[in-house]
Each structure stands twice: as structure tokens, then as C-alpha cells.
Coordinates of C-alpha atoms in Angstrom, one line a residue:
X1 CA -34.3 183.5 64.4
X2 CA -38.0 183.4 65.3
X3 CA -40.5 182.2 62.7
X4 CA -44.1 183.7 63.2
X5 CA -46.9 182.0 61.4
X6 CA -50.4 183.4 60.9
X7 CA -52.3 180.6 59.2
X8 CA -55.6 181.6 57.8
X9 CA -58.3 179.6 56.0
X10 CA -57.2 181.0 52.6
X11 CA -53.8 182.6 53.0
X12 CA -50.9 181.7 55.4
X13 CA -48.5 184.5 56.2
X14 CA -45.1 184.2 57.8
X15 CA -42.2 186.4 58.9
X16 CA -38.7 185.9 60.2
X17 CA -37.7 188.0 63.2
X18 CA -34.2 188.4 64.6
X19 CA -34.2 187.0 68.1
X20 CA -31.5 189.5 69.3
X21 CA -32.3 192.7 67.5
X22 CA -36.0 192.1 67.2
X23 CA -35.8 193.3 63.5
X24 CA -38.0 191.7 60.9
X25 CA -35.7 190.0 58.4
X26 CA -38.2 188.7 55.8
X27 CA -41.8 187.9 55.3
X28 CA -44.1 186.2 52.8
X29 CA -47.4 184.4 52.2
X30 CA -48.6 181.2 50.6
X31 CA -52.0 179.6 50.0
X32 CA -53.1 177.5 52.9
X33 CA -53.1 173.8 52.1
X34 CA -52.8 170.4 53.8
X35 CA -49.0 169.9 53.4
X36 CA -46.3 172.5 53.6
X37 CA -42.8 172.0 52.1
X38 CA -39.7 173.6 53.8
X39 CA -38.0 176.0 51.4
X40 CA -41.0 176.5 49.3
X41 CA -43.8 177.4 51.7
X42 CA -41.8 178.5 54.7
X43 CA -38.2 179.7 55.2
X44 CA -35.2 177.5 55.8
X45 CA -35.7 176.0 59.2
X46 CA -32.0 175.6 59.8
X47 CA -31.9 179.3 60.9
X48 CA -35.0 179.0 63.0
X49 CA -34.8 178.5 66.8
X50 CA -38.4 179.1 67.8
X51 CA -41.8 179.2 66.1
X52 CA -45.0 180.9 67.2
X53 CA -48.2 179.9 65.5
X54 CA -51.7 181.4 65.2
X55 CA -53.9 179.1 63.1
X56 CA -57.6 179.1 62.1
X57 CA -57.2 176.6 59.3
X58 CA -58.4 173.0 59.4
X59 CA -57.0 170.9 62.2
X60 CA -55.1 168.8 59.7
X61 CA -53.2 171.8 58.5
X62 CA -52.1 172.7 62.1
X63 CA -51.3 169.1 62.9
X64 CA -49.1 168.7 59.8
X65 CA -47.4 172.0 60.4
X66 CA -46.6 171.2 64.0
X67 CA -45.2 167.8 63.1
X68 CA -43.0 169.3 60.4
X69 CA -41.7 172.0 62.7
X70 CA -41.1 169.9 65.8
X71 CA -38.8 167.7 63.7
X72 CA -36.6 170.6 62.8
X73 CA -37.1 173.4 65.5
X74 CA -36.3 173.4 69.2
X75 CA -39.4 175.2 70.4
X76 CA -42.9 175.6 68.9
X77 CA -45.5 177.8 70.6
X78 CA -49.2 177.5 69.5
X79 CA -51.6 180.2 70.5
X80 CA -55.0 179.2 71.7
X81 CA -58.0 181.3 73.0
X82 CA -58.4 181.1 76.8
X83 CA -60.8 182.4 79.4
X84 CA -58.3 185.1 80.5
X85 CA -55.0 186.2 79.1
X86 CA -52.8 189.3 79.7
X87 CA -55.6 191.1 81.6
X88 CA -58.3 190.4 78.9
X89 CA -61.3 188.3 79.8
X90 CA -62.8 186.4 76.9
X91 CA -66.4 187.4 76.2
X92 CA -67.4 184.1 74.5
X93 CA -69.7 181.7 76.5
X94 CA -67.3 179.0 75.3
X95 CA -63.9 180.8 75.2
X96 CA -62.2 178.1 73.1
X97 CA -64.6 178.7 70.2
X98 CA -63.3 182.2 69.6
X99 CA -61.1 182.4 66.6
X100 CA -57.5 182.6 67.7
X101 CA -56.7 185.3 65.2
X102 CA -59.4 187.4 66.7
X103 CA -58.1 186.6 70.2
X104 CA -54.5 187.6 69.1
X105 CA -55.9 190.9 67.7
X106 CA -57.9 191.6 70.9
X107 CA -54.8 191.0 73.1
X108 CA -52.5 193.1 70.9
X109 CA -55.1 195.9 70.8
X110 CA -55.5 195.9 74.5
X111 CA -51.8 196.0 75.2
X112 CA -51.4 198.9 72.8
X113 CA -54.5 201.0 73.5
X114 CA -56.4 199.5 76.4
X115 CA -60.1 199.5 75.7
X116 CA -60.6 199.4 71.9
X117 CA -62.4 198.2 68.9
X118 CA -60.5 195.7 66.6
X119 CA -61.6 195.3 63.0
X120 CA -60.0 192.5 60.9
X121 CA -60.7 192.7 57.2
X122 CA -59.8 189.3 55.9
X123 CA -61.9 186.5 54.3
X124 CA -64.4 187.5 56.9
X125 CA -64.7 190.9 58.5
X126 CA -64.6 190.6 62.3
X127 CA -65.3 193.4 64.7
X128 CA -64.4 192.9 68.4
X129 CA -64.7 195.2 71.4
X130 CA -62.8 195.4 74.6
X131 CA -63.9 197.6 77.5
X132 CA -61.8 199.2 80.2
X133 CA -60.6 196.6 82.6
X134 CA -60.1 194.1 79.8
X135 CA -63.7 192.9 79.4
X136 CA -64.1 191.5 75.9
X137 CA -67.7 191.9 74.8
X138 CA -67.5 189.4 72.0
X139 CA -68.0 190.7 68.5
X140 CA -69.5 190.4 65.0
X141 CA -68.6 188.4 61.9
X142 CA -69.7 189.3 58.4
X143 CA -68.5 188.2 54.9
X144 CA -65.4 189.9 53.7
X145 CA -65.2 191.7 50.3
X146 CA -64.2 188.6 48.4
X147 CA -66.8 186.3 50.0
X148 CA -69.5 188.8 49.3
X149 CA -68.5 189.0 45.6
X150 CA -68.3 185.2 45.3
X151 CA -71.8 184.8 46.8
X152 CA -73.3 186.8 43.9
X153 CA -72.0 184.3 41.3
X154 CA -72.0 186.9 38.5
X155 CA -68.8 185.9 37.0
X156 CA -67.0 189.0 38.4
X157 CA -64.6 187.1 40.7
X158 CA -61.6 188.2 38.7
X159 CA -62.3 191.9 38.9
X160 CA -60.9 193.0 42.3
X161 CA -61.4 196.2 44.1
X162 CA -58.4 198.5 43.5
X163 CA -56.9 199.1 47.0
X164 CA -55.8 202.5 45.8
X165 CA -59.4 203.6 45.0
X166 CA -60.8 206.5 46.9
X167 CA -63.8 206.0 49.1
X168 CA -65.9 208.5 47.1
X169 CA -65.3 206.6 43.9
X170 CA -66.2 203.3 45.5
X171 CA -69.4 204.7 47.1
X172 CA -70.7 206.0 43.7
X173 CA -73.2 204.0 41.7
X174 CA -71.4 201.5 39.4
X175 CA -71.9 202.0 35.6
X176 CA -70.8 198.5 34.7
X177 CA -71.7 195.2 36.4
X178 CA -68.3 194.7 37.9
X179 CA -68.3 198.2 39.2
X180 CA -71.9 197.8 40.6
X181 CA -70.8 194.6 42.4
X182 CA -67.6 196.1 43.8
X183 CA -69.2 199.3 44.9
X184 CA -72.2 197.5 46.4
X185 CA -70.1 195.1 48.5
X186 CA -67.8 198.0 49.6
X187 CA -70.8 200.0 50.8
X188 CA -72.2 197.0 52.6
X189 CA -68.9 196.4 54.4
X190 CA -68.0 199.9 55.5
X191 CA -71.6 200.7 56.4
X192 CA -71.7 197.7 58.7
X193 CA -68.4 198.6 60.4
X194 CA -69.4 202.2 60.9
X195 CA -72.9 201.3 62.2
X196 CA -71.7 198.5 64.5
X197 CA -69.0 200.7 66.0
X198 CA -71.5 203.5 66.7
X199 CA -74.2 201.2 68.1
X200 CA -71.8 199.5 70.6
X201 CA -70.2 202.7 71.7
X202 CA -73.6 204.2 72.3
X203 CA -74.9 201.2 74.2
X204 CA -71.7 201.0 76.4
X205 CA -71.5 204.8 76.8
X206 CA -67.8 204.9 75.7
X207 CA -65.9 206.1 72.6
X208 CA -63.2 203.6 71.7
X209 CA -60.0 203.8 69.6
X210 CA -60.3 201.6 66.5
X211 CA -57.5 199.4 65.1
X212 CA -57.8 197.9 61.7
X213 CA -55.9 194.9 60.2
X214 CA -56.2 192.2 57.6
X215 CA -55.6 192.0 53.8
X216 CA -58.4 194.4 52.9
X217 CA -57.7 196.8 55.7
X218 CA -56.3 199.6 53.4
X219 CA -59.4 199.8 51.2
X220 CA -62.0 199.3 53.9
X221 CA -60.3 201.9 56.1
X222 CA -61.0 204.6 53.4
X223 CA -64.7 204.3 54.2
X224 CA -64.5 204.2 58.0
X225 CA -65.8 207.4 59.4
X226 CA -64.0 207.5 62.8
X227 CA -60.3 208.0 63.5
X228 CA -58.5 204.7 63.4
X229 CA -55.1 203.2 62.9
X230 CA -54.1 200.4 60.4
X231 CA -51.9 197.7 62.0
X232 CA -50.9 195.0 59.5
X233 CA -48.9 192.9 62.1
X234 CA -51.7 192.9 64.7
X235 CA -51.9 189.0 64.9
X236 CA -48.1 188.8 65.0
X237 CA -48.2 191.3 67.8
X238 CA -50.6 189.1 69.8
X239 CA -48.1 186.3 69.4
X240 CA -45.3 188.6 70.7
X241 CA -47.4 189.6 73.7
X242 CA -48.3 185.9 74.5
X243 CA -44.9 184.5 73.9
X244 CA -42.3 187.3 74.4
X245 CA -38.9 186.1 73.3
X246 CA -36.7 189.2 72.6
X247 CA -35.7 191.9 75.0
X248 CA -37.9 194.4 73.1
X249 CA -40.9 192.1 73.4
X250 CA -40.3 191.5 77.1
X251 CA -40.3 195.3 77.4
X252 CA -43.8 195.4 75.8
X253 CA -42.7 196.7 72.4
X254 CA -44.7 195.2 69.6
X255 CA -43.4 195.3 66.0
X256 CA -45.2 197.7 63.7
X257 CA -47.4 199.1 66.4
X258 CA -49.1 202.4 65.4
X259 CA -49.8 205.3 67.6
X260 CA -53.3 204.7 69.1
X261 CA -55.9 207.0 67.5
X262 CA -57.7 209.5 69.6
X263 CA -61.4 208.5 69.5
X264 CA -64.1 211.1 68.7
X265 CA -66.3 212.3 71.5
X266 CA -69.2 210.1 72.4
X267 CA -71.6 212.9 71.9
X268 CA -70.6 213.1 68.2
X269 CA -71.1 209.4 67.8
X270 CA -74.6 209.6 69.3
X271 CA -75.4 212.6 67.2
X272 CA -74.5 210.7 64.0
X273 CA -76.7 207.8 65.1
X274 CA -79.6 210.0 65.9
X275 CA -79.3 211.7 62.4
X276 CA -79.1 208.3 60.6
X277 CA -82.2 207.1 62.4
X278 CA -84.1 210.0 60.9
X279 CA -83.3 209.1 57.3

């Protein structure tokens, strides 16, 4: 079995994948912390042959996790950002400072759709762009829905946005404080994603397919105005592309990969920008 780990600052996600059939056998998530315990935080390591890790948590978390795994598992692969990987050139001045989760998403997106826009809706919302030929432009980082809510310090932290809410409802003025907070941060998030996408496409003279991932992808996607696809396993797919272990992975098949969305014409994007500038 293959154990894939996506260790975030807040939440750490894992999945077990059959090394022969390439099927996902189980998955789960735990709160990120300094010490992990086999059997409670991660699956039984006796069935695991290889581990692949993407981690943006504190160095101590990754160090402790690697130590635990290397004592019990034959092979451990740790993903790290690089200047160039799989045909994608890192856009950062210092490539090693790009978050590895963003790098995995960019690599997966490029393998699936070529030039694209990757939006990750987690603790932070990150937006990255890759142009034809694999040139990563860099990207944008803004607070995620939960961070924006916490920053207001209004005692509304326990009232979460319902992921099944419709965009029209979330964009309406709130009639209670909790609603006003939720609707305000939602509008801020989706407005930023929509505007950034349009501005970059206009500047680069290209309309890009958009791929969305992360814990808040479902709710944020309802307010995104261009065609897009939701890909929950995008970071895992980046690990698959970097460290292909199964026959399906070596053939370029990434688990859970959606059909790439067809982007809208560039002229329509520019018309929308022109209209918004008049308001």
C-alpha cells in the first residue's frame, strides 16, 4: 500500500492507495500537531510500503513524521519545490520558498490541462498561474474564509458558512451579525478570485482553464464566474506525478482528475473587466 500525506498548517490529510490496482482504499484527516501516533493519527504502517509527503507545517512536524515513518516503512518520498519539475519552471525568485502544496497543485494542473490557473481554498486562498510552455508566473495569497472571520474577533468563530449555501444567498446583505460576517468574507474571497483571474488573463493575453481545490473549494466555487473544475485530490495528484509508483501513475493517470474545463473567450473576460472599471 501507498500512504500519501498532505500535511497543512491546520489540518493533515492522508489516504491509502493500492500499489497494484491504484484504487484509493481509505482516507482521513487529523489536526496537525508536533507528534503523530500510529493507529490514531495515521493508518497501520504494517500495510504500508511507500509514503509520499507534501508538508507546509512547521519543520518539527515534518522531522518527527519522517523519523516515525522511516522506522517502519521501506521508502519515504518528501516533495520539495524546485526550479524546474515535469516541464514547469518555478516563477519564484527563490524557488525553495514557494509552498510545496502550491507547487504540487501547479504540477498536477499542468499535467492535466497544460497552461492553467490553480486556486487552493484552504487556511489561505492561493491563486497560481502557469502559461503555455510551463512558465509559472507566481501567484497570490490571501486569507481564507476562516482566517478572515477570526481576524474580525466578533465572537462569530463557531458559526461557519454552510457549504451547501447558494451563491446568491451568500452575496445578499446579512440580517444578523453572523450572516453579515459570513457574507462579507465570502464576497471578499470570490471577488478577489474573479478579479485576479481576469486581470492576469488580460495582462497575459490568454484565457486559462481554472482548477479549484482545498477544504473550502465547494463553497468558494459557487461564486466563481468562469468555468472551472473542482479537484479535491490535486495535491495528492502532484505527489503521484512527482513520484509515480503504480502502473496507472506511470501512464500519467492521476486519481480523481476532472475533465479540464473549457475557458471562456478572452474577449469576454476583457469585456467584463471593462464593464467593472466603469462602475
